[in-house]
PDB file of C-alpha atoms in Angstrom:
ATOM      1  CA  MET A1402     -59.404  41.469  19.762  1.00  0.00           C
ATOM      2  CA  PRO A1403     -58.042  39.870  16.614  1.00  0.00           C
ATOM      3  CA  HIS A1404     -60.248  39.211  13.606  1.00  0.00           C
ATOM      4  CA  ALA A1405     -59.868  36.292  11.188  1.00  0.00           C
ATOM      5  CA  GLU A1406     -61.672  35.901   7.875  1.00  0.00           C
ATOM      6  CA  LEU A1407     -61.625  32.802   5.707  1.00  0.00           C
ATOM      7  CA  LYS A1408     -62.691  33.158   2.086  1.00  0.00           C
ATOM      8  CA  TYR A1409     -62.522  29.912   0.163  1.00  0.00           C
ATOM      9  CA  SER A1410     -63.827  27.865  -2.738  1.00  0.00           C
ATOM     10  CA  ASP A1411     -66.800  25.886  -1.505  1.00  0.00           C
ATOM     11  CA  SER A1412     -65.428  22.836  -3.304  1.00  0.00           C
ATOM     12  CA  LEU A1413     -62.958  22.575  -0.398  1.00  0.00           C
ATOM     13  CA  THR A1414     -64.194  20.374   2.410  1.00  0.00           C
ATOM     14  CA  LEU A1415     -63.399  22.619   5.349  1.00  0.00           C
ATOM     15  CA  ASP A1416     -64.625  22.658   8.944  1.00  0.00           C
ATOM     16  CA  ALA A1417     -64.495  26.452   9.124  1.00  0.00           C
ATOM     17  CA  PRO A1418     -65.607  26.771  12.783  1.00  0.00           C
ATOM     18  CA  ALA A1419     -62.837  24.356  13.834  1.00  0.00           C
ATOM     19  CA  VAL A1420     -60.258  26.245  11.747  1.00  0.00           C
ATOM     20  CA  LEU A1421     -61.301  29.565  13.282  1.00  0.00           C
ATOM     21  CA  ALA A1422     -61.182  28.109  16.811  1.00  0.00           C
ATOM     22  CA  GLU A1423     -57.693  26.746  16.156  1.00  0.00           C
ATOM     23  CA  ILE A1424     -56.523  30.122  14.850  1.00  0.00           C
ATOM     24  CA  GLU A1425     -57.750  31.712  18.091  1.00  0.00           C
ATOM     25  CA  HIS A1426     -55.980  29.030  20.144  1.00  0.00           C
ATOM     26  CA  ILE A1427     -52.679  29.615  18.326  1.00  0.00           C
ATOM     27  CA  ILE A1428     -52.925  33.389  18.725  1.00  0.00           C
ATOM     28  CA  LEU A1429     -53.491  32.938  22.463  1.00  0.00           C
ATOM     29  CA  GLN A1430     -50.467  30.624  22.689  1.00  0.00           C
ATOM     30  CA  HIS A1431     -48.305  33.359  21.160  1.00  0.00           C
ATOM     31  CA  ASP A1432     -49.980  36.263  22.979  1.00  0.00           C
ATOM     32  CA  ALA A1433     -52.131  35.337  25.986  1.00  0.00           C
ATOM     33  CA  GLY A1434     -53.429  38.892  26.286  1.00  0.00           C
ATOM     34  CA  SER A1435     -54.740  39.159  22.741  1.00  0.00           C
ATOM     35  CA  GLY A1436     -58.341  38.331  23.635  1.00  0.00           C
ATOM     36  CA  GLU A1437     -60.911  36.401  21.677  1.00  0.00           C
ATOM     37  CA  CYS A1438     -60.446  36.184  17.915  1.00  0.00           C
ATOM     38  CA  LYS A1439     -63.616  37.062  16.073  1.00  0.00           C
ATOM     39  CA  GLY A1440     -63.885  34.744  13.082  1.00  0.00           C
ATOM     40  CA  ARG A1441     -65.953  34.693   9.941  1.00  0.00           C
ATOM     41  CA  ALA A1442     -65.969  32.235   7.053  1.00  0.00           C
ATOM     42  CA  TYR A1443     -67.173  32.841   3.528  1.00  0.00           C
ATOM     43  CA  PRO A1444     -67.390  29.782   1.290  1.00  0.00           C
ATOM     44  CA  CYS A1445     -67.845  30.831  -2.326  1.00  0.00           C
ATOM     45  CA  ALA A1446     -69.513  28.816  -5.103  1.00  0.00           C
ATOM     46  CA  GLN A1447     -68.260  30.974  -7.953  1.00  0.00           C
ATOM     47  CA  THR A1448     -64.472  30.908  -8.066  1.00  0.00           C
ATOM     48  CA  HIS A1449     -61.649  30.786 -10.562  1.00  0.00           C
ATOM     49  CA  HIS A1450     -59.160  28.177  -9.329  1.00  0.00           C
ATOM     50  CA  THR A1451     -59.612  26.409  -6.018  1.00  0.00           C
ATOM     51  CA  HIS A1452     -58.217  28.593  -3.252  1.00  0.00           C
ATOM     52  CA  LEU A1453     -58.349  29.730   0.353  1.00  0.00           C
ATOM     53  CA  LEU A1454     -57.576  33.233   1.590  1.00  0.00           C
ATOM     54  CA  LEU A1455     -57.028  33.849   5.296  1.00  0.00           C
ATOM     55  CA  SER A1456     -56.971  37.467   6.447  1.00  0.00           C
ATOM     56  CA  LEU A1457     -55.970  38.137  10.044  1.00  0.00           C
ATOM     57  CA  THR A1458     -56.062  41.578  11.658  1.00  0.00           C
ATOM     58  CA  MET A1459     -54.614  42.427  15.054  1.00  0.00           C
ATOM     59  CA  LEU A1460     -53.844  45.639  16.906  1.00  0.00           C
ATOM     60  CA  GLU A1461     -50.293  46.904  16.620  1.00  0.00           C
ATOM     61  CA  LYS A1462     -48.423  46.389  19.903  1.00  0.00           C
ATOM     62  CA  PRO A1463     -44.726  46.809  20.779  1.00  0.00           C
ATOM     63  CA  HIS A1464     -44.223  43.074  21.410  1.00  0.00           C
ATOM     64  CA  ARG A1465     -45.756  42.114  18.061  1.00  0.00           C
ATOM     65  CA  ASP A1466     -42.505  42.567  16.191  1.00  0.00           C
ATOM     66  CA  ASP A1467     -41.096  40.788  13.117  1.00  0.00           C
ATOM     67  CA  ALA A1468     -40.088  37.673  15.065  1.00  0.00           C
ATOM     68  CA  PHE A1469     -43.533  37.443  16.678  1.00  0.00           C
ATOM     69  CA  THR A1470     -45.215  37.909  13.295  1.00  0.00           C
ATOM     70  CA  ARG A1471     -43.109  35.261  11.534  1.00  0.00           C
ATOM     71  CA  ALA A1472     -43.636  32.695  14.308  1.00  0.00           C
ATOM     72  CA  LEU A1473     -47.373  33.334  14.557  1.00  0.00           C
ATOM     73  CA  MET A1474     -47.857  33.156  10.793  1.00  0.00           C
ATOM     74  CA  ALA A1475     -45.841  29.939  10.489  1.00  0.00           C
ATOM     75  CA  ASP A1476     -47.879  28.203  13.184  1.00  0.00           C
ATOM     76  CA  ILE A1477     -51.218  29.367  11.794  1.00  0.00           C
ATOM     77  CA  GLU A1478     -50.271  28.450   8.219  1.00  0.00           C
ATOM     78  CA  ALA A1479     -49.263  24.924   9.264  1.00  0.00           C
ATOM     79  CA  ALA A1480     -52.435  24.423  11.322  1.00  0.00           C
ATOM     80  CA  VAL A1481     -54.803  25.662   8.622  1.00  0.00           C
ATOM     81  CA  LYS A1482     -53.099  23.676   5.860  1.00  0.00           C
ATOM     82  CA  ALA A1483     -53.336  20.534   8.012  1.00  0.00           C
ATOM     83  CA  ARG A1484     -57.134  20.932   7.877  1.00  0.00           C
ATOM     84  CA  ILE A1485     -57.315  21.318   4.073  1.00  0.00           C
ATOM     85  CA  HIS A1486     -57.528  17.912   2.405  1.00  0.00           C
ATOM     86  CA  THR A1487     -57.607  19.089  -1.217  1.00  0.00           C
ATOM     87  CA  SER A1488     -54.862  20.727  -3.249  1.00  0.00           C
ATOM     88  CA  CYS A1489     -55.514  24.440  -3.653  1.00  0.00           C
ATOM     89  CA  PHE A1490     -53.927  27.847  -3.777  1.00  0.00           C
ATOM     90  CA  PHE A1491     -53.340  29.278  -0.297  1.00  0.00           C
ATOM     91  CA  SER A1492     -52.943  32.922   0.702  1.00  0.00           C
ATOM     92  CA  PHE A1493     -52.545  34.374   4.189  1.00  0.00           C
ATOM     93  CA  GLY A1494     -52.220  38.008   5.161  1.00  0.00           C
ATOM     94  CA  LEU A1495     -51.644  39.441   8.638  1.00  0.00           C
ATOM     95  CA  ASP A1496     -52.266  43.141   9.052  1.00  0.00           C
ATOM     96  CA  TYR A1497     -51.813  45.305  12.122  1.00  0.00           C
ATOM     97  CA  SER A1498     -54.317  48.071  12.880  1.00  0.00           C
ATOM     98  CA  ARG A1499     -52.926  51.269  14.285  1.00  0.00           C
ATOM     99  CA  GLY A1500     -54.420  53.835  16.662  1.00  0.00           C
ATOM    100  CA  ALA A1501     -57.532  54.803  14.685  1.00  0.00           C
ATOM    101  CA  TYR A1502     -59.312  51.578  15.510  1.00  0.00           C
ATOM    102  CA  ILE A1503     -61.963  50.885  18.142  1.00  0.00           C
ATOM    103  CA  THR A1504     -62.269  47.414  19.604  1.00  0.00           C
ATOM    104  CA  ASN A1505     -64.546  46.693  22.551  1.00  0.00           C
ATOM    105  CA  THR A1506     -67.869  45.026  23.302  1.00  0.00           C
ATOM    106  CA  HIS A1507     -71.459  46.188  22.982  1.00  0.00           C
ATOM    107  CA  GLN A1508     -73.623  45.051  25.894  1.00  0.00           C
ATOM    108  CA  VAL A1509     -77.406  45.322  25.791  1.00  0.00           C
ATOM    109  CA  PRO A1510     -78.972  45.643  29.246  1.00  0.00           C
ATOM    110  CA  GLY A1511     -81.378  42.935  30.063  1.00  0.00           C
TER     111      GLY A1511
END
């Protein structure tokens, strides 16, 4: 269950739900077993320089090696930048969570 967070200057015209859906689609193209990517977007009115920060977190797995990471990051970077129509600073970090991480679902009976 990957997680993606977008933090960006609200002066950027950005369709955040579409960007997050595309990030999920790209992850699934690279790793069909990764599951749904939980996404959150935080536009910010008070910024210093126009920017976007994408933080992506995934579980560490043997097949998610350096080549996988480089290819995934390149595809996501290109897709996100294609949706930004204003010049800005761009940052993107991909972190892998190790064993001390719980990821599952919470179901309420009803």
